[in-house]
XYZ file of C-alpha atoms in Angstrom:
649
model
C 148.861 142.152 73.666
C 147.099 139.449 71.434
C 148.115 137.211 74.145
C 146.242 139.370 76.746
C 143.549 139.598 74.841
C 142.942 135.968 74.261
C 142.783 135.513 77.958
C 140.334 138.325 78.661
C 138.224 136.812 76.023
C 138.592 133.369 77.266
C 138.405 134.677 81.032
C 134.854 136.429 79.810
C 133.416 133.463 78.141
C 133.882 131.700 81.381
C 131.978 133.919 83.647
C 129.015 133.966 80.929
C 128.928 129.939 80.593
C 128.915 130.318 84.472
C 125.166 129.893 84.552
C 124.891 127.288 82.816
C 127.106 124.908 84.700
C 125.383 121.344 85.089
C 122.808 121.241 87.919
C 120.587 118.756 89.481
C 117.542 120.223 87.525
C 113.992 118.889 87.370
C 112.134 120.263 84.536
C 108.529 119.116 83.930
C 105.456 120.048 82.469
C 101.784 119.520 84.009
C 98.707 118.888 81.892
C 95.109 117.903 82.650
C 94.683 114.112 81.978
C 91.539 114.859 80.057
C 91.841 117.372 77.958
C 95.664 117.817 78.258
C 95.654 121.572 78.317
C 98.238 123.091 80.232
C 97.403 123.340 84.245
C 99.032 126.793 85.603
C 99.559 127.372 88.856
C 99.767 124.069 90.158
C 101.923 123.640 93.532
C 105.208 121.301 92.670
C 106.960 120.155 96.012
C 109.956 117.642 96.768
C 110.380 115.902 100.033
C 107.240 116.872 101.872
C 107.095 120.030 100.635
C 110.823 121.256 102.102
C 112.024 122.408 98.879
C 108.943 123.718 95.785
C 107.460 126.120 92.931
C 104.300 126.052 91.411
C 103.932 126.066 87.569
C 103.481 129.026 85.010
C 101.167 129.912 82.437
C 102.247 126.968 79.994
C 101.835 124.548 82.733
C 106.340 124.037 82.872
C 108.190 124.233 86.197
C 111.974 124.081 86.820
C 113.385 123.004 90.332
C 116.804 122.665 91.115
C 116.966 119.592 93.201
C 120.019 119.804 95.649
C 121.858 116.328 95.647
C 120.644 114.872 99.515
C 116.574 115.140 98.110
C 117.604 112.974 95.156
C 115.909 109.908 96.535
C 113.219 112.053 97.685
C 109.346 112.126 96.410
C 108.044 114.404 94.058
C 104.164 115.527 94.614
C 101.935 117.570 92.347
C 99.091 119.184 93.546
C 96.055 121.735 93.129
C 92.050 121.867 93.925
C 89.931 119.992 92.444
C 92.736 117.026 91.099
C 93.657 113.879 92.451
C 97.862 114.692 94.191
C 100.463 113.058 92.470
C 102.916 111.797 93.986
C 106.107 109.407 92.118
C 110.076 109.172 93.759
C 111.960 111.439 91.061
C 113.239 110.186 88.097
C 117.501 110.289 87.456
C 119.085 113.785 86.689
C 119.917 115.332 85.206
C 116.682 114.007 82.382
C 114.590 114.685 79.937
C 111.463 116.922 80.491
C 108.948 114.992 82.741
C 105.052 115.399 81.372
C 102.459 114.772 84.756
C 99.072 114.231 83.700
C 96.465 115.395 86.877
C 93.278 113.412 86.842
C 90.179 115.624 88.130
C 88.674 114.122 91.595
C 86.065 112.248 91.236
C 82.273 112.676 92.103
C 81.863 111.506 95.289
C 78.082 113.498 96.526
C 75.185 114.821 94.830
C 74.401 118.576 95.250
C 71.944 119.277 97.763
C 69.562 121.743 98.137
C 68.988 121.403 102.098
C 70.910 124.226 103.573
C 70.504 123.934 107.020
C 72.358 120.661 107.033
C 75.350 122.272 105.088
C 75.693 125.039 107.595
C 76.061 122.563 110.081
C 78.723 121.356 108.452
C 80.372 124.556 108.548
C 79.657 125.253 111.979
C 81.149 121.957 113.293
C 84.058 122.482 111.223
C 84.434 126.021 113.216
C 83.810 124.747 116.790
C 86.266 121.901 115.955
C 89.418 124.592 114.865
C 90.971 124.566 118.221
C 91.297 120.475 117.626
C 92.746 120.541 114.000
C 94.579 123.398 114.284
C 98.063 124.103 116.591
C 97.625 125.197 119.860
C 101.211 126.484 120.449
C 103.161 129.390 118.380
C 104.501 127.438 115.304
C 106.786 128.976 112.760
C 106.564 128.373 108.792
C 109.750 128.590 106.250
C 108.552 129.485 103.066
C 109.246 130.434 99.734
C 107.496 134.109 98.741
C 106.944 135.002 94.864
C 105.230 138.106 93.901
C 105.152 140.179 90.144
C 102.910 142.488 88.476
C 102.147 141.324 84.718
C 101.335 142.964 81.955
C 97.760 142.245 79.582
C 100.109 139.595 77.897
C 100.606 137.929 81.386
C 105.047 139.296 80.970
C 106.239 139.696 84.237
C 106.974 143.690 84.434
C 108.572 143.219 87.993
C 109.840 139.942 89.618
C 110.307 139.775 93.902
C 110.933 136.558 95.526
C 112.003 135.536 98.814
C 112.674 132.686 101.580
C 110.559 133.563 104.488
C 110.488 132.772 108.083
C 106.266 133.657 109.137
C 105.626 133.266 113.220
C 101.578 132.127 113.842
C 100.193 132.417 117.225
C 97.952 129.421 118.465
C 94.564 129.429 116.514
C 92.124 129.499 119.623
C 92.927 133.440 118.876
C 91.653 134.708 115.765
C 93.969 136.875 114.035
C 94.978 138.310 110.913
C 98.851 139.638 111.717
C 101.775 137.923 112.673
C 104.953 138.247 112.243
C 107.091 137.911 109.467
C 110.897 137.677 108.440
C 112.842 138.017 105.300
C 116.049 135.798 105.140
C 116.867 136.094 101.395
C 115.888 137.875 98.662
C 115.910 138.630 94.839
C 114.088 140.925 92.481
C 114.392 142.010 88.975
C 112.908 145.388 87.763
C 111.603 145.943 84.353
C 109.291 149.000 84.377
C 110.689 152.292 83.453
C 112.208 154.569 86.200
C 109.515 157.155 85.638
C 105.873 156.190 84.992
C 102.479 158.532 84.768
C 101.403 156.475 88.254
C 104.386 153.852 89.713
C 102.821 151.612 92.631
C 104.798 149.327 94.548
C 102.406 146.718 96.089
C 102.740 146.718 100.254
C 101.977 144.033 103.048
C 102.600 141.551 100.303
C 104.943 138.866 102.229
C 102.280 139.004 104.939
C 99.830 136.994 102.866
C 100.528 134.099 104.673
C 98.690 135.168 107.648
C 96.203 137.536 105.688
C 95.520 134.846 103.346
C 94.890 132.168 106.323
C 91.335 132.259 106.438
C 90.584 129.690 109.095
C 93.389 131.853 111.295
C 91.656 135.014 110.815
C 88.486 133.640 110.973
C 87.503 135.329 107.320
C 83.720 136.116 106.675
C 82.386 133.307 104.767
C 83.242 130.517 108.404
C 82.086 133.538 111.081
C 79.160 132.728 112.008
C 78.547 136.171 113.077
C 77.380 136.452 109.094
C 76.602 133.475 108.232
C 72.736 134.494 108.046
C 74.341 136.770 105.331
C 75.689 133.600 103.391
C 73.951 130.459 101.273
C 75.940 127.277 101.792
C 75.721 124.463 99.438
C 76.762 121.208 99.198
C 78.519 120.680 95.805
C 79.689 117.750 93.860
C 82.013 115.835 96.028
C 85.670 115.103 95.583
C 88.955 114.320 97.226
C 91.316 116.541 98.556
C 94.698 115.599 99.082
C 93.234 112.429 98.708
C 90.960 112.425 101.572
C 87.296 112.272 100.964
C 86.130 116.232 101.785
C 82.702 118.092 101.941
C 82.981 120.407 99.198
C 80.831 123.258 100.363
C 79.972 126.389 98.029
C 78.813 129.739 99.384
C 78.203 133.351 97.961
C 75.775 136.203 99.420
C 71.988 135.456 100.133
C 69.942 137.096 97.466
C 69.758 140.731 97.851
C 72.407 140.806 100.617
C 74.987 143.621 100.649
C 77.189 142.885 103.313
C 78.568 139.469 101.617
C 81.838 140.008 100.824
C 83.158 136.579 99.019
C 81.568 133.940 96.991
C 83.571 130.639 96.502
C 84.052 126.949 97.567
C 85.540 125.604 101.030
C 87.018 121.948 101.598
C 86.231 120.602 104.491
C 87.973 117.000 105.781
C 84.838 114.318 106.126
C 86.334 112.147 109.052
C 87.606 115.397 111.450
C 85.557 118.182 110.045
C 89.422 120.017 109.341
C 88.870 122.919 106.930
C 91.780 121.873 103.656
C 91.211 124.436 101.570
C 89.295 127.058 100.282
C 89.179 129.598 96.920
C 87.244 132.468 96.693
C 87.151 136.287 95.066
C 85.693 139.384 96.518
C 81.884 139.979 95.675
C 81.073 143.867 94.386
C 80.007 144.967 97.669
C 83.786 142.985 99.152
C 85.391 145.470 96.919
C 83.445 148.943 97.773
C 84.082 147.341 101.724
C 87.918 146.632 100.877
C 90.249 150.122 102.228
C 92.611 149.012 98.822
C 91.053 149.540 95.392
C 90.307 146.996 93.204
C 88.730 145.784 90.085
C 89.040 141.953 91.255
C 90.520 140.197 94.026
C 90.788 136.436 94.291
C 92.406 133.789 96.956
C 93.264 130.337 96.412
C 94.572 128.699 100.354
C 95.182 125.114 101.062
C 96.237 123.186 104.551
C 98.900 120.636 105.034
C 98.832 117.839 107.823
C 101.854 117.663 110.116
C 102.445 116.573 113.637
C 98.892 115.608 114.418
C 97.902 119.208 113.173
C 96.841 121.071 110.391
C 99.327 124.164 108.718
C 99.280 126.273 106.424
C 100.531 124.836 103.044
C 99.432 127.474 100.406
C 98.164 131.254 99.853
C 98.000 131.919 96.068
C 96.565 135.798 95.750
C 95.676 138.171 92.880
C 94.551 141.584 92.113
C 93.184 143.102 88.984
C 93.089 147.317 88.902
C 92.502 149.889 86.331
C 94.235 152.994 86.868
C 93.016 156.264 85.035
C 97.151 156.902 84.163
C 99.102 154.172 83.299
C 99.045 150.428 82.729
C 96.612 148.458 84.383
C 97.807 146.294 87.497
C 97.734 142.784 87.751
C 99.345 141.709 90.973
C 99.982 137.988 91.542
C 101.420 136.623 94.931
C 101.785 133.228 96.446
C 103.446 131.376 99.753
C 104.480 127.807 99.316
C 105.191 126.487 102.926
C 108.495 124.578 102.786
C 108.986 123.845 106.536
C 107.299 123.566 109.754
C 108.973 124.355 113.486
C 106.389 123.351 115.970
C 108.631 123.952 118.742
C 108.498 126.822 121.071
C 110.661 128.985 118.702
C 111.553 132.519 119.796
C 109.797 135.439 118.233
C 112.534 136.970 115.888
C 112.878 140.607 116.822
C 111.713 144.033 116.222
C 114.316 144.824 113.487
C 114.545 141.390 111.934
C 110.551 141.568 111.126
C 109.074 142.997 108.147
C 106.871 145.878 108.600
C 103.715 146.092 106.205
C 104.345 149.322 104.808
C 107.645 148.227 104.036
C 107.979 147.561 100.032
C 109.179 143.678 99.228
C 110.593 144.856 95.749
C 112.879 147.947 97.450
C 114.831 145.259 98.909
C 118.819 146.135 98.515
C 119.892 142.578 97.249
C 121.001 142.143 93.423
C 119.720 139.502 91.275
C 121.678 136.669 91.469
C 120.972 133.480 89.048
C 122.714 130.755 91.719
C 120.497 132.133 94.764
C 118.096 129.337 94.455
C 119.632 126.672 93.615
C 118.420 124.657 96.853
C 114.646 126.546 96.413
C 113.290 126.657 92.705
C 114.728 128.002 89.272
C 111.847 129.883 87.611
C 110.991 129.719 83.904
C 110.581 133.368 83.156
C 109.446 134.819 79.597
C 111.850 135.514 76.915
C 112.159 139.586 77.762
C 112.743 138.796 81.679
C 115.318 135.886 81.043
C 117.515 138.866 78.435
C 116.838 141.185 81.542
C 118.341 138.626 84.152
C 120.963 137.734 81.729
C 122.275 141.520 81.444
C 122.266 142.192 84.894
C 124.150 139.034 85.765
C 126.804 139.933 83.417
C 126.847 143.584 84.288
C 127.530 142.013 87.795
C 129.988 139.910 86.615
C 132.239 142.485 84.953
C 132.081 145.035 87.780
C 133.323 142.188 89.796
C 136.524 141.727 87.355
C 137.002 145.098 87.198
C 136.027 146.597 90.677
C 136.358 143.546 93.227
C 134.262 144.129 95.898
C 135.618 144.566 99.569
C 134.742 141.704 101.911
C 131.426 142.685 103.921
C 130.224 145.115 100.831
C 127.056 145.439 100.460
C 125.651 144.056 97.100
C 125.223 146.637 94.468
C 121.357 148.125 93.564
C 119.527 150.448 91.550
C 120.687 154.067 91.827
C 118.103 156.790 93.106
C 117.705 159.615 91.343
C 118.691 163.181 93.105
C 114.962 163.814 93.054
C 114.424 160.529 94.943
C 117.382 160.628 97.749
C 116.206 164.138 98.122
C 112.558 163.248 98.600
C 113.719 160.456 101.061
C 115.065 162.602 103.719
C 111.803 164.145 104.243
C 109.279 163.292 107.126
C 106.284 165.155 108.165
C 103.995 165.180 110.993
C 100.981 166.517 112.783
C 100.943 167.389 116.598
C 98.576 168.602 119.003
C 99.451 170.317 122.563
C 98.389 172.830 125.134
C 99.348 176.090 124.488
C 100.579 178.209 127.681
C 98.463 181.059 128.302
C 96.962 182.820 131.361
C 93.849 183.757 130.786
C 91.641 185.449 133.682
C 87.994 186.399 132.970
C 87.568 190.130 131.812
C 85.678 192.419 130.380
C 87.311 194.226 127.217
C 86.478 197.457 125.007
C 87.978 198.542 121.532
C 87.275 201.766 120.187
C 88.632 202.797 116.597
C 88.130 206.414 115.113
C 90.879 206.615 111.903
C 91.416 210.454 111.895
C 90.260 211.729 108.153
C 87.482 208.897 107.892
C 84.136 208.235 108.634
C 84.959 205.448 110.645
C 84.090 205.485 114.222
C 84.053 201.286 115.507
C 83.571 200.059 118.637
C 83.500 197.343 120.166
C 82.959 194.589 123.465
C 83.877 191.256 124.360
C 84.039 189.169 127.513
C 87.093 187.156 128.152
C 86.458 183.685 129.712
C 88.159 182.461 131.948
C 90.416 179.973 130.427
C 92.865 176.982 131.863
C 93.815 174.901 128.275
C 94.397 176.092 125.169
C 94.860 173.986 122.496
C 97.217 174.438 119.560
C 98.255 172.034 116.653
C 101.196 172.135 114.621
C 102.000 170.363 110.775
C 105.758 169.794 110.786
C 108.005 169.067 107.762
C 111.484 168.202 108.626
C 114.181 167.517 106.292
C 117.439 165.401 107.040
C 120.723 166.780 106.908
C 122.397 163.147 108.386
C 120.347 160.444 110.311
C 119.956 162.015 113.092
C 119.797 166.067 112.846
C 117.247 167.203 111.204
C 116.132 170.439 110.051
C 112.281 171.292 110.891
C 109.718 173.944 109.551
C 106.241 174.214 111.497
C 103.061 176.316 110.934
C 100.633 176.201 114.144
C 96.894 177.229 114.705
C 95.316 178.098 118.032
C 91.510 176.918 119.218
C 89.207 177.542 121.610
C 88.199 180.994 122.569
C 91.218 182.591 120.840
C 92.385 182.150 117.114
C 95.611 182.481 115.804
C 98.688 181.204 113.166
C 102.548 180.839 113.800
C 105.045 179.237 112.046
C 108.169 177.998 113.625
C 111.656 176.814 112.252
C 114.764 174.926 112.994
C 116.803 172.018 114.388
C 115.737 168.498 115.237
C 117.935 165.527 116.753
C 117.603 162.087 117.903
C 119.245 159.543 119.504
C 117.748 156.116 119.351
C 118.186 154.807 122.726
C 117.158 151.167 121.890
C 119.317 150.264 118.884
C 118.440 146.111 118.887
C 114.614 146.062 119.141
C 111.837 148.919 118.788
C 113.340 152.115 118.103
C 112.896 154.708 121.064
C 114.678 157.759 120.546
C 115.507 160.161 122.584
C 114.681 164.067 121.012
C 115.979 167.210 121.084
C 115.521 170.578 119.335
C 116.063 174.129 118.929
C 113.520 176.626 117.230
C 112.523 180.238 116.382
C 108.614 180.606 116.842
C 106.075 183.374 116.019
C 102.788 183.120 116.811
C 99.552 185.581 117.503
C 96.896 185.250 120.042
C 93.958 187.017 119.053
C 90.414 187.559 120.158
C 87.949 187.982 117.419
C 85.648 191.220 118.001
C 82.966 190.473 115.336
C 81.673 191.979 111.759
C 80.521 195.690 111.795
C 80.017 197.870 108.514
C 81.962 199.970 106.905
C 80.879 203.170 106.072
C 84.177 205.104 104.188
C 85.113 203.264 100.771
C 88.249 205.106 100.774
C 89.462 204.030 104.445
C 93.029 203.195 104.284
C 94.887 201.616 107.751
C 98.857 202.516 107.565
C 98.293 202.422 103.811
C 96.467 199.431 102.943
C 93.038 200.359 101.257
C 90.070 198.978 103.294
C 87.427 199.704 100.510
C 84.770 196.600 101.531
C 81.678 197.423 102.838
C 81.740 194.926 105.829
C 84.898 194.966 108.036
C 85.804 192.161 111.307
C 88.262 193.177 113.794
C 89.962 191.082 116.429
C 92.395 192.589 118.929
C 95.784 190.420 119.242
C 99.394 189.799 120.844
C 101.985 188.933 118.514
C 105.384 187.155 120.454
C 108.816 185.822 119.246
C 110.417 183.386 121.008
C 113.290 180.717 121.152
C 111.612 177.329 122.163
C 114.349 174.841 122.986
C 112.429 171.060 123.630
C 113.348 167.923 124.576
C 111.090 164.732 124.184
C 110.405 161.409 123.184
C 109.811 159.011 119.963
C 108.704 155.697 120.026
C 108.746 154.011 116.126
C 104.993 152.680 115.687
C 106.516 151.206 112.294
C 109.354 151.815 110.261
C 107.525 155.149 108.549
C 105.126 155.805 111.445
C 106.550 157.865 114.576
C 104.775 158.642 117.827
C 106.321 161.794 119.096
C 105.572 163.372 122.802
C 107.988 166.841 123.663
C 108.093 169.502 126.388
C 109.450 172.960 125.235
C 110.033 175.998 127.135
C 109.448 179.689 125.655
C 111.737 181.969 125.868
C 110.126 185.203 124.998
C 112.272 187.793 123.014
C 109.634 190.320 121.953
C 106.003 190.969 121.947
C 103.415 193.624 120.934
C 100.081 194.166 121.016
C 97.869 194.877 117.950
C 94.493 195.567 116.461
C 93.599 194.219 113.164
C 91.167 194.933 110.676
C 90.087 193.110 107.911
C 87.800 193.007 104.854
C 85.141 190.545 105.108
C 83.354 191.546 102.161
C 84.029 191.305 97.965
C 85.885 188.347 96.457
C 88.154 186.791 98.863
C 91.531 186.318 96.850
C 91.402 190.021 96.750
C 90.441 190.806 100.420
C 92.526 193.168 102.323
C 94.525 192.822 106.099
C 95.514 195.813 108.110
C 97.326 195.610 111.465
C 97.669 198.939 114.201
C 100.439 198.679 116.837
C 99.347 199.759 120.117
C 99.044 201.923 121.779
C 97.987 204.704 119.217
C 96.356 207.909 119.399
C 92.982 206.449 117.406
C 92.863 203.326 119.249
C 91.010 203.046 123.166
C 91.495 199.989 124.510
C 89.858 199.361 127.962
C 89.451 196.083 130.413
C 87.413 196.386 132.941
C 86.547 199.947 132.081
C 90.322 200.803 132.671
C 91.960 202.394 129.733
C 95.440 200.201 129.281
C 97.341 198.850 126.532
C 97.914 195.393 127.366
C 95.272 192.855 126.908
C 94.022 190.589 129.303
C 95.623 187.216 129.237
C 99.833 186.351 129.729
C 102.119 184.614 127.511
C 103.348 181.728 129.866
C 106.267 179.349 129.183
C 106.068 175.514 129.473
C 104.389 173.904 126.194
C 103.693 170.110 125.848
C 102.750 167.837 122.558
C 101.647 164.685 121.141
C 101.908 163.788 117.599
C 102.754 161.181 114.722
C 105.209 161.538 112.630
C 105.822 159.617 108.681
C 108.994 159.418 107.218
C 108.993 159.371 103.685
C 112.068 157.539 103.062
């Protein structure tokens, strides 16, 4: 047994060393040259960019350098400093200190602004020359976190991206993007006053491509909204630039960024731009904010200009909870300029979809051909107990081969709440309806009551009814459903309707399009309002419910059960949004025809219903002046819908 022991404990100390096996590490720290205060988030690349990070709070980096770059170039850049560029040292070394000298002054500010906005507008009509004129995909390494007032990391998502751009004669703001690998680390407690997951946050690097999107501040649909400047000169990536500032004309509210744009000298290329939201750029914004700013810079390859960098934050106060600090950034790391297939419908990342829910574990060894991040203190323990957590479930519990990796449990509440979608949906509701004239007299024996009253039918060929739907899944594809449904038009009415949903998606590989089918139980009334009258009894009671109020309505009504079998289409707008069409035939089990009363008078939490099944001895009901007890209009059978569905999950 001591002999067993010794093992485990030797066999443990192993796995826990594991980490910290040699690597080809690069470990530096980046300062200003004149002041020598720390430079954060300056972008650190290795052989043109193919492998990088950028550099923390305290100005440090890590990069694990794979053994082919080690003859490679190492270059340190950011706005506003002169690029830095040296072949890296031997490694494993010592901790490399890079001082970044600030550009130098290369133009005088001037006040002319006419002569700047030319500038701007040649750099604009010059876009489809600088920029690629084919469909060009980036690789790319994805970081985002949300930090605490201390600047602590309180969640951690990174990730190697593949981002497709179309050509940029089109202006556009979307694109598509992949997700080939993945890591996150979680600190924030499972259950918070207000818990926000930030969305559409790998798509950055088109959103944050200004000069693709064609952002406010270089439209020159506002540009009378704008005051350009030119600034002090400098370099950027060591090319002489214009450096051009602009923010909203005095007293203009539809200015929504102030900042500074780089724009190339000899082709009139925008490099680079950084800029925050103005006030009004916040109010305009559909996401809340307290601040927003952008930091984007262009690389040159293949006779073209790419996007390099998108470095993004948001500042929010929340009335519950912690305040938000989001921080995101892209560092391009590739570039395919050939004619590279679009990936596919179920490889892309959707918007709404959450980069931290991703289902892949931490694992310390995942980048060790992308970048090794210097976290604080707290997240390094954090990393450090999952890892070994890992490791011993892996002693203990091998995994199968093709197992997924492990991730955070959901709580019953939350796999509960994840089978639930709901939807809206609007349709034409079958119903004959020929024009007529109708009569409804009331006289309650006992009472002082004596109501009567006419209406003209209208003629009538649509009737429209919508219906909210919540449906609840009992295994991926059956589903049960519970409806309630409101008529318009002429005649008012509610219905509920529950049951059983299933699909079938019919295109597994690409866009989902599934294929419905359902079974439900439906009630609904059809009713035809007959106005306010007063009420002249206090003590009138309808099959014993007190009518006391002085003002009473009345509408005359059909009230019909039916099983509704449909069938129908989806087609999967994203992965939570659904657009759902379906045809459904009634089949009518019962029906009867009703007058109802109610109080219209008094406070209404407390007002009174009273229904009277026809025909009765009190009740006359005539249409066209011919006493009857069926109204006008006809249940008829075929129903069709349109709606969208969201899936909660």
């Amino acid at each position: 047994m001591p002999a067993l022991k010794g093992r485990f404990l030797l066999l443990w100390l192993v796995l826990l060393a594991g980490p910290a096996r040699a690597q080809l590490v690069l470990r530096g720290r980046v300062l200003d040259a004149e002041t020598h205060q720390p430079i954060p988030n300056a972008q650190v690349g290795v052989a043109d960019n193919r492998i990088g990070t950028s550099t923390n709070d305290d100005g440090r980096f890590a990069l694990s350098i794979p053994p082919a770059y080690a003859r490679e170039r190492l270059t340190v850049a950011l706005l506003g400093y002169r690029s830095y560029s040296r072949p890296l040292p031997p490694l494993p070394g010592p901790e490399l200190l890079i001082e970044l000298k600030i550009s130098p002054a290369a133009l005088g500010e001037v006040q002319v602004t006419g002569s700047v906005l030319g500038i701007v507008r040649e750099a604009v009509a010059r876009i489809p020359r600088n920029y690629p004129t084919r469909p060009t995909q980036l690789t790319g390494f994805y970081r985002e976190s949300d930090n605490d007032l201390a600047g602590q990391p309180r969640y951690l998502a990174e990730g190697l991206l593949l981002a497709f751009k179309e050509p940029y004669q089109r202006r556009t703001a979307e694109g598509e993007v992949q997700i080939k690998q993945s890591r996150k680390v979680d600190l924030r407690p499972d259950r918070q006053p207000i818990r926000i997951d930030w969305a559409g946050g790998p798509f950055i690097v088109h959103m944050g491509d200004f000069v693709h999107r064609r952002s406010q501040f270089i439209d020159p649909a506002h540009f009378k909204d704008y005051d350009y400047r030119l600034a002090p000169g400098t370099t950027f990536q060591d090319r002489p630039v214009y450096v051009i500032t602009f923010a909203p004309k005095a007293g203009n509210r539809r200015a929504d960024f102030e900042g500074r744009m780089y724009i190339d000298q000899d082709s009139y290329a925008f490099l680079g731009a950084e800029w925050h939201y103005t006030p009004a750029g916040l109010n305009n914004s559909p996401h809340a904010a307290d601040s927003r700013s952008l930091r984007v810079a262009y690389q040159f390859y293949a006779g073209r200009w790419h996007l390099k960098t998108v470095w993004w934050q948001t500042k929010l106060k929340l009335p519950i909870g912690p305040p938000l600090n989001y921080f995101g950034e892209f560092l391009t790391t590739a570039i395919d300029t050939a004619q590279t297939p679009r990936p596919g419908y179920i490889e892309r990342a959707q918007y709404n979809d959450v980069f931290l829910r991703n289902a892949v574990a931490y694992d310390s060894a995942f980048w060790q051909g992308h970048t090794t991040l210097l976290p604080p203190t707290a997240l390094q323990k954090s990393l450090f107990d999952q890892q070994r957590q890992q490791q011993t479930d892996s002693l203990f519990k091998p995994a199968e081969a093709g197992t997924a990796p492990q991730q955070k449990q959901l709580s019953g509440f939350d796999r509960f709440l994840k089978r639930f979608s709901y939807g809206s949906h609007a349709g034409a509701w079958p119903l004959a309806v020929p024009a007529a004239g109708l009569m409804v007299a009331y006289a309650p024996a006992g009472y002082g009551l004596q109501m009567q009253r006419t209406a003209q039918v209208s003629a009538q060929d649509l009737t429209i009814i919508t219906q909210f739907e919540y449906q609840y899944a009992l295994t991926p594809a059956l589903a049960l459903s519970l409806g309630t449904q409101r008529l318009y038009r002429q005649f008012k009415g509610d219905g509920w309707e529950a049951g059983l949903s299933y699909e079938h998606n019919f295109n597994p590989r690409h866009r989902p399009l599934y294929g419905r089918a359902g079974l439900g139980y439906i009630r609904q009334t059809v009713g035809l309002p007959l106005g306010s009258f007063d009420n002249p009894d206090a003590g009138l009671r309808v099959n014993g419910t007190h009518l006391g109020a002085d003002e009473l309505s009345a509408r005359v009504q059909t009230v019909s059960d039916a099983l509704r079998p449909s069938l129908g289409l989806g087609l999967e707008l994203s992965h939570k949004f659904e657009l759902v069409a379906d045809a459904s035939y009634l089949v009518p089990l019962r029906s009867k025809t009703q007058l109802q009363l109610d109080e219209e008078s008094g406070f209404f939490l407390f007002r009174s219903s009273a229904t009277v099944d026809l025909p009765a001895a009190d009740v006359d009901l005539r249409v066209n002046d011919q006493p009857t007890t069926r109204l006008p209009w006809q249940q008829q059978y075929w129903l069709l819908s349109i709606g969208l569905r969201y899936r909660v999950r």
